[in-house]
XYZ file of C-alpha atoms in Angstrom:
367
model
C 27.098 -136.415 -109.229
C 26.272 -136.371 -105.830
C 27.957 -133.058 -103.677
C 27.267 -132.942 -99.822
C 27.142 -129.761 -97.980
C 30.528 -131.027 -96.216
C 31.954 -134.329 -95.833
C 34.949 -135.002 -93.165
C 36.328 -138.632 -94.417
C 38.726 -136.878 -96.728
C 40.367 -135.081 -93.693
C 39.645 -137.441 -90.947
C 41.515 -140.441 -93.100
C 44.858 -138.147 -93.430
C 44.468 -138.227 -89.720
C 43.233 -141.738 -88.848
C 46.810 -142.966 -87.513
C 47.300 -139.692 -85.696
C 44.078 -139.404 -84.321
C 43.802 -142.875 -82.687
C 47.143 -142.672 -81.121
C 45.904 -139.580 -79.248
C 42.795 -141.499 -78.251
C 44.387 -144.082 -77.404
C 46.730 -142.157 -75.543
C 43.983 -140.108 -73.258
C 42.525 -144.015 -72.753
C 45.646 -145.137 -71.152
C 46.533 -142.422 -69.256
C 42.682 -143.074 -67.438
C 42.909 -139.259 -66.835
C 39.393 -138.286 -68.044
C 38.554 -134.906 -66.650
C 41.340 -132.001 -67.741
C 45.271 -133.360 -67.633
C 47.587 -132.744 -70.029
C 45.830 -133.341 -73.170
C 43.687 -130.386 -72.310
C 46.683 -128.278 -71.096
C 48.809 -128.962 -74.528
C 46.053 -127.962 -76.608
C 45.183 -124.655 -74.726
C 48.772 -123.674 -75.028
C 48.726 -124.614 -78.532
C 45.412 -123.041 -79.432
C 46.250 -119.711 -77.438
C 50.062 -119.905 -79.689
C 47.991 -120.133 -82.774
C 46.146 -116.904 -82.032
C 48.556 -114.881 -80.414
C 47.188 -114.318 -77.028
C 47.902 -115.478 -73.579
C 45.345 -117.418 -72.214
C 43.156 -120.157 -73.890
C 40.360 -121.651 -71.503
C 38.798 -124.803 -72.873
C 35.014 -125.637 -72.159
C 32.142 -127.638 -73.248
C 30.745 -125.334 -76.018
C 30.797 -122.303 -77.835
C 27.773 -121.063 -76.051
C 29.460 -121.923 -72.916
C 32.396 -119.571 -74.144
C 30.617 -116.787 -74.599
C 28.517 -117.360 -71.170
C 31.812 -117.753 -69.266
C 32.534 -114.643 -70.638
C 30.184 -112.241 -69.687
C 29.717 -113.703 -66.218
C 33.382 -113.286 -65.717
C 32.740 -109.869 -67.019
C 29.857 -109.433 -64.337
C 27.004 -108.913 -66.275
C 23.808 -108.316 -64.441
C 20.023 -108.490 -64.943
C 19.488 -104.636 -66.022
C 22.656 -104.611 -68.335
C 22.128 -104.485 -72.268
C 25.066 -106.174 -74.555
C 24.644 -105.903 -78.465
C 24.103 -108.750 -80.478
C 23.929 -108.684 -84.262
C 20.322 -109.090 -85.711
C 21.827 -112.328 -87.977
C 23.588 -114.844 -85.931
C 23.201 -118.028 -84.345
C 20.728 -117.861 -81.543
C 23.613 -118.993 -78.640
C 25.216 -115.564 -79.443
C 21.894 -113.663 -77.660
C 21.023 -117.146 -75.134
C 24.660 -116.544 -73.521
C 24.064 -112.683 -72.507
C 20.581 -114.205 -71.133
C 22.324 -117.281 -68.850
C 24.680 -114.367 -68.285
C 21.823 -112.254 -66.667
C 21.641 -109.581 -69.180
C 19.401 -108.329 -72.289
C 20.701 -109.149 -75.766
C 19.562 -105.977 -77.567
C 20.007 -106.278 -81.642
C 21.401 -104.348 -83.979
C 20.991 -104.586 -88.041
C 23.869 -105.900 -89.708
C 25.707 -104.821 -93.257
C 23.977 -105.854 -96.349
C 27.294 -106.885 -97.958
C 29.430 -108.652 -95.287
C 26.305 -109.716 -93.084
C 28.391 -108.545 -89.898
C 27.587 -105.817 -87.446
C 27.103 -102.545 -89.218
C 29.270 -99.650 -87.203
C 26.590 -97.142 -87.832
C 23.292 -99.209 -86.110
C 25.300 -100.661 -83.675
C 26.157 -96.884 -82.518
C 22.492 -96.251 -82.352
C 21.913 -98.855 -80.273
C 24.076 -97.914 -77.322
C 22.223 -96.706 -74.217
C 23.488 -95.895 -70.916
C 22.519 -99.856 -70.004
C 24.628 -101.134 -72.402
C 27.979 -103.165 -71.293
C 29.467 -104.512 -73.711
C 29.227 -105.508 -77.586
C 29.522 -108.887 -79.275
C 30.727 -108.828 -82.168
C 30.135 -112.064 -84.279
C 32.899 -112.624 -87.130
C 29.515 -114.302 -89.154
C 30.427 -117.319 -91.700
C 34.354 -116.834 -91.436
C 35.462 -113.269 -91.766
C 35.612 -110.383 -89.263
C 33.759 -107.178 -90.029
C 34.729 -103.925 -89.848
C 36.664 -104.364 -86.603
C 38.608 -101.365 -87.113
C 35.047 -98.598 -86.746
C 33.658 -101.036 -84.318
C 36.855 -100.859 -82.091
C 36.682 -97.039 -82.308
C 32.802 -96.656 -81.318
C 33.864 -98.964 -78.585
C 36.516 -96.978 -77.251
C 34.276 -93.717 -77.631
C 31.513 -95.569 -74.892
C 33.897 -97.020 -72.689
C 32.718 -100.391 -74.037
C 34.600 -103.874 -74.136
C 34.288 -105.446 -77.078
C 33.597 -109.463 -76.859
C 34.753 -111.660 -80.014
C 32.085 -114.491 -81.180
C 34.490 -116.337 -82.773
C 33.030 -119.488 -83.594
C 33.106 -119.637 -87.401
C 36.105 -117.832 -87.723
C 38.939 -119.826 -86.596
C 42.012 -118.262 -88.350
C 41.109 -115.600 -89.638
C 42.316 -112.143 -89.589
C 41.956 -108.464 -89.313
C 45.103 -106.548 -90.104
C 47.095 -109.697 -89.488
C 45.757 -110.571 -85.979
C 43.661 -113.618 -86.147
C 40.246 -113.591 -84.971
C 40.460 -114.220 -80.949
C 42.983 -112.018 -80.104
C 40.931 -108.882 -81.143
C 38.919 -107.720 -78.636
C 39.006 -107.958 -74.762
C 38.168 -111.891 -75.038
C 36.535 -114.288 -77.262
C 34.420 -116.999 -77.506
C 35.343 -120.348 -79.676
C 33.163 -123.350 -80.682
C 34.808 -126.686 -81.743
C 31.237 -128.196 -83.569
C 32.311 -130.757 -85.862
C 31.436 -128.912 -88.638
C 33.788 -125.373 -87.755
C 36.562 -125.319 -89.498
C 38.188 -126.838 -86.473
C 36.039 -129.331 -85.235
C 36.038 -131.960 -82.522
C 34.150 -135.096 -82.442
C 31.349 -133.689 -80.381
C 30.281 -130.153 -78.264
C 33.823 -127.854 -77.284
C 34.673 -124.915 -77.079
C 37.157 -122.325 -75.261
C 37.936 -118.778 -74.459
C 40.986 -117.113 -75.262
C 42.005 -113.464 -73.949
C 45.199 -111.627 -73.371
C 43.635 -110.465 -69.617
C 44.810 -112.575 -66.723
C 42.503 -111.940 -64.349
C 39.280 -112.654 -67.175
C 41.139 -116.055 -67.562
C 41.274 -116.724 -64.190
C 37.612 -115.712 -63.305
C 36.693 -118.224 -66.410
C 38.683 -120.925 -65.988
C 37.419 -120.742 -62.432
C 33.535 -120.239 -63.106
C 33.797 -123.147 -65.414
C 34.901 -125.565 -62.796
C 31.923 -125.242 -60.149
C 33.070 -121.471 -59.143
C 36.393 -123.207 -57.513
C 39.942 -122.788 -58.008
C 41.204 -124.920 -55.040
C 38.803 -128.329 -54.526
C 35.898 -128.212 -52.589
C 36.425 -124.336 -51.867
C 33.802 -122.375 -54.189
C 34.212 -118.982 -54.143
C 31.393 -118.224 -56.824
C 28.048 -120.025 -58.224
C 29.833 -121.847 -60.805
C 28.973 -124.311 -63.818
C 30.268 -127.706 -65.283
C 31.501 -126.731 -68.623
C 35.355 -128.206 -69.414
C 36.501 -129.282 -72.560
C 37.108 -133.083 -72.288
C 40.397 -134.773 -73.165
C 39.882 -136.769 -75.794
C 38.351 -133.781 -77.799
C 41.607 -132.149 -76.599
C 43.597 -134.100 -78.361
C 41.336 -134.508 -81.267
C 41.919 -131.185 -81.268
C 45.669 -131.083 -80.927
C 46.061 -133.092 -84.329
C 43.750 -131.332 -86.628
C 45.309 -127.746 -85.485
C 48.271 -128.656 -87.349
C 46.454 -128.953 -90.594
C 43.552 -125.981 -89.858
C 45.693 -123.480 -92.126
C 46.006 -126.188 -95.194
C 42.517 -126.647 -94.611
C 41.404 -123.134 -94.878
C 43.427 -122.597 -97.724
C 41.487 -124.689 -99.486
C 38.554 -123.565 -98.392
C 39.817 -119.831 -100.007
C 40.584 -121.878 -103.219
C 36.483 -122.833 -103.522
C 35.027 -119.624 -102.390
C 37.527 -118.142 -105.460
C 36.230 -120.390 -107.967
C 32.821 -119.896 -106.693
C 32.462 -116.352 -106.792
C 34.714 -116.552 -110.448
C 32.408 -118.957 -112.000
C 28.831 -117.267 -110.467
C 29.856 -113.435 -111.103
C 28.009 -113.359 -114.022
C 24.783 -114.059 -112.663
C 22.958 -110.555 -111.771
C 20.285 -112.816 -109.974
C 22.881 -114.233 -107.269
C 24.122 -111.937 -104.799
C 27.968 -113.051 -103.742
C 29.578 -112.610 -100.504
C 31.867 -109.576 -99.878
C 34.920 -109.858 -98.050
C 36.002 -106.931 -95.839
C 38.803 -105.200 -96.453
C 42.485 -105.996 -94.353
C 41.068 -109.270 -93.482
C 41.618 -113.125 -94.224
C 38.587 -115.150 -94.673
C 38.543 -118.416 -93.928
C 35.083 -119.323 -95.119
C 32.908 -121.647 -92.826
C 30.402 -120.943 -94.945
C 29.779 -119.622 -98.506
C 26.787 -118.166 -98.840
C 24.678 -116.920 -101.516
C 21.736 -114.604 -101.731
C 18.948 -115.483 -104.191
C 15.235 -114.073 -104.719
C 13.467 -117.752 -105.104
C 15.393 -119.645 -102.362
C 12.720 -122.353 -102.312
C 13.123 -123.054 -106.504
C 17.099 -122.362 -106.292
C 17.013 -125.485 -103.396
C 14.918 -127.555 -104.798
C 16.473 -127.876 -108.348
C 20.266 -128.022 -106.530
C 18.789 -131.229 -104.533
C 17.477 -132.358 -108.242
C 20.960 -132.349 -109.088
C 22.020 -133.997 -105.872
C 23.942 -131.213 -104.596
C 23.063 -130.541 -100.819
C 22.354 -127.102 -99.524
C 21.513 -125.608 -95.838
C 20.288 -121.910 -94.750
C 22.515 -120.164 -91.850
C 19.949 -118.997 -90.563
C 16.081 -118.667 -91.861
C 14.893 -116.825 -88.728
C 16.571 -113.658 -87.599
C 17.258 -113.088 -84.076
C 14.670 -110.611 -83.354
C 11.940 -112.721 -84.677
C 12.487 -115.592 -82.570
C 9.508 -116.950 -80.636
C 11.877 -117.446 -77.958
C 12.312 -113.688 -77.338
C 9.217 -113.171 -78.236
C 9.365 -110.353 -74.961
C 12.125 -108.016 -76.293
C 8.770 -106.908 -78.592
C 11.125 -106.547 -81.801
C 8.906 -106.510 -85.100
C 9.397 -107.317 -88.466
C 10.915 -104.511 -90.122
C 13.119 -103.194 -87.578
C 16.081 -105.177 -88.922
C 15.758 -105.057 -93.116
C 19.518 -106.196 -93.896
C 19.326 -109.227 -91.550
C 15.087 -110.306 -92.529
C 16.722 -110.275 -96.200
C 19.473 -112.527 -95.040
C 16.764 -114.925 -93.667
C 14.738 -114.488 -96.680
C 17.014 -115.578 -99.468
C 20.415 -116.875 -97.883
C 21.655 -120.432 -99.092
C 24.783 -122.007 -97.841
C 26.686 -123.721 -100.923
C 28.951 -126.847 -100.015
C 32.358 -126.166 -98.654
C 34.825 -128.415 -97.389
C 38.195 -129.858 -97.416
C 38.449 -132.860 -99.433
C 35.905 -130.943 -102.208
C 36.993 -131.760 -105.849
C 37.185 -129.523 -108.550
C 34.704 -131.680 -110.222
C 32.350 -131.111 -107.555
C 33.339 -127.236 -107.649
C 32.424 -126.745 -111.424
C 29.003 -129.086 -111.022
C 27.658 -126.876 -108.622
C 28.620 -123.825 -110.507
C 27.091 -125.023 -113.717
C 24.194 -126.083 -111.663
C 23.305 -122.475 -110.071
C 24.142 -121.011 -113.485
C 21.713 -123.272 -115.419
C 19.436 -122.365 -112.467
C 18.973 -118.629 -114.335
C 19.724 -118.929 -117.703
């Protein structure tokens, strides 16, 4: 049997009618830069997570940028960045003109730890980041409070999380804003690079929205240095479909990660993701820590199931901030994340034939 890490035709071919008639809609309108395919969705998107304002833009990294330039970051200013994350989580305080500085995440959920991000405050520091890593939130709840206690705003990396929750508020409408990617593989996923920022503070939205579009509100009138970064209309209304189905989808998504961590409990050898308490994960990914990552691979491809590693470097030990003068050891939880993480598949449109082969694979694996 052959399993893929993720496979869209299931999904896209419930869609095909829908999703050509909005193509085909944003082609005959010949209204290629913003309109209202882009205005429907943002309403739609900012609806679905309960806050006022939803800014689309070209990419998640974008997002986050847009952000903390609206926010006024400066060269001099520290923002905190978990240790395990994508790389655009740290690159966007850097376009922004600031200094990622790390902090170790939890060895269980794999998200920010309260205690080492406290440590890591300085008098520099401006604001926190706080990525909800592989579909679930953290501990929002102690890193809202140690927020509060520093005067700090508290900025949502939201791009594997869309629809989850903390205490029944969906990720996005959390902190003071948030930062969304629309990759094709998220759980909602365009047909290319999006993104978009959504916050409940009008005057963030309006420093975003304007910052994205050349640093101009009125044409030809730039008020700040701005950038090129607006979500494009026919991922708009890509978009705009497959929102109506993103809480079917991640529903099934819960189903797999259930039988997953039912059908792999057993196994001492394979540590199983931990899902934080008062929240609703929605599961981008489903990882799995093991001590021989390289065998555990290997013998899974033997079997033709396809696995990937989120992420095999940690963010301190990336040549590319190579400057910061982090070394190994500083982080433990998040090098042992990078050490022995493997992403299982997880998608819509996965059978339960597919389910129990993998599980029988990985238990096989250690017997």
């Amino acid at each position: 049997m052959r399993v893929p890490f993720a496979d869209f035709s299931v999904m896209h071919s419930e869609l095909q009618p829908e999703i050509n008639n909005a193509i085909t809609r944003v082609v005959n309108s010949n209204y290629f830069i913003g309109g209202e395919e882009v205005s429907a969705f943002e309403r739609h998107f900012a609806d679905y997570i309960g806050v006022k304002h939803c800014i689309g833009c070209g990419n998640g990294l974008d997002a986050l940028q847009l952000i903390l330039r609206a926010m006024e970051i400066k060269e001099g200013d520290e923002v905190i960045v978990p240790a395990h994350t994508y790389i655009a989580t740290a690159l966007a305080v850097t376009y922004a003109g600031g200094t990622p500085v790390y902090a170790d995440v939890e060895a269980d959920t794999y998200c920010l730890d309260p205690e080492k991000l406290e440590k890591a405050i300085t008098p520099r520091t401006k604001a926190i980041i706080l990525v909800h890593i592989y579909g679930q939130i953290g501990r929002f709840d102690r890193i809202k409070a140690i927020a509060e206690k520093y005067n700090l705003p508290v900025i949502e990396d939201a791009a594997q999380a869309h629809g989850a929750t903390f205490d029944g508020k969906k990720a996005g409408s959390l902190g003071v804003a948030s930062g969304f990617s629309f990759y094709p593989g998220k759980n909602l996923g365009a047909f290319g690079d999006a993104g978009a920022v959504t916050t409940n503070d009008d005057e963030l939205a309006e420093k975003v929205r304007m910052i994205a579009n050349y640093g101009s509100k009125v044409k030809y009138q730039h008020v700040v240095k701005g950038v090129n970064s607006r979500l494009d209309p026919i991922q708009a209304a890509v978009l705009d479909v497959k929102l109506k189905k993103l809480d079917i989808w991640n529903a099934r998504r819960k189903e797999i990660a259930a039988e997953y961590k039912k059908g792999l409990s057993s196994i001492p050898e394979v540590g199983l993701p931990y899902q934080t308490p008062n929240t609703e994960h929605v599961w981008h990914i489903f990882s799995i820590l093991v001590n021989d990552r390289e065998k555990v691979i290997r013998e899974l491809n033997q079997d033709g199931i396809q696995t990937l590693i989120h992420y095999p470097v940690p963010m301190h030990l990336h040549e590319a901030y190579r400057e910061l003068k982090y070394q190994k050891g500083d982080f433990p939880n998040a090098e042992k994340i990078a050490e022995c993480e493997i992403s299982l598949p997880m998608f819509y449109g996965m059978t339960d034939e597919q389910i129990a082969y993998t599980i029988n694979a990985i238990r096989r694996i250690f017997e």
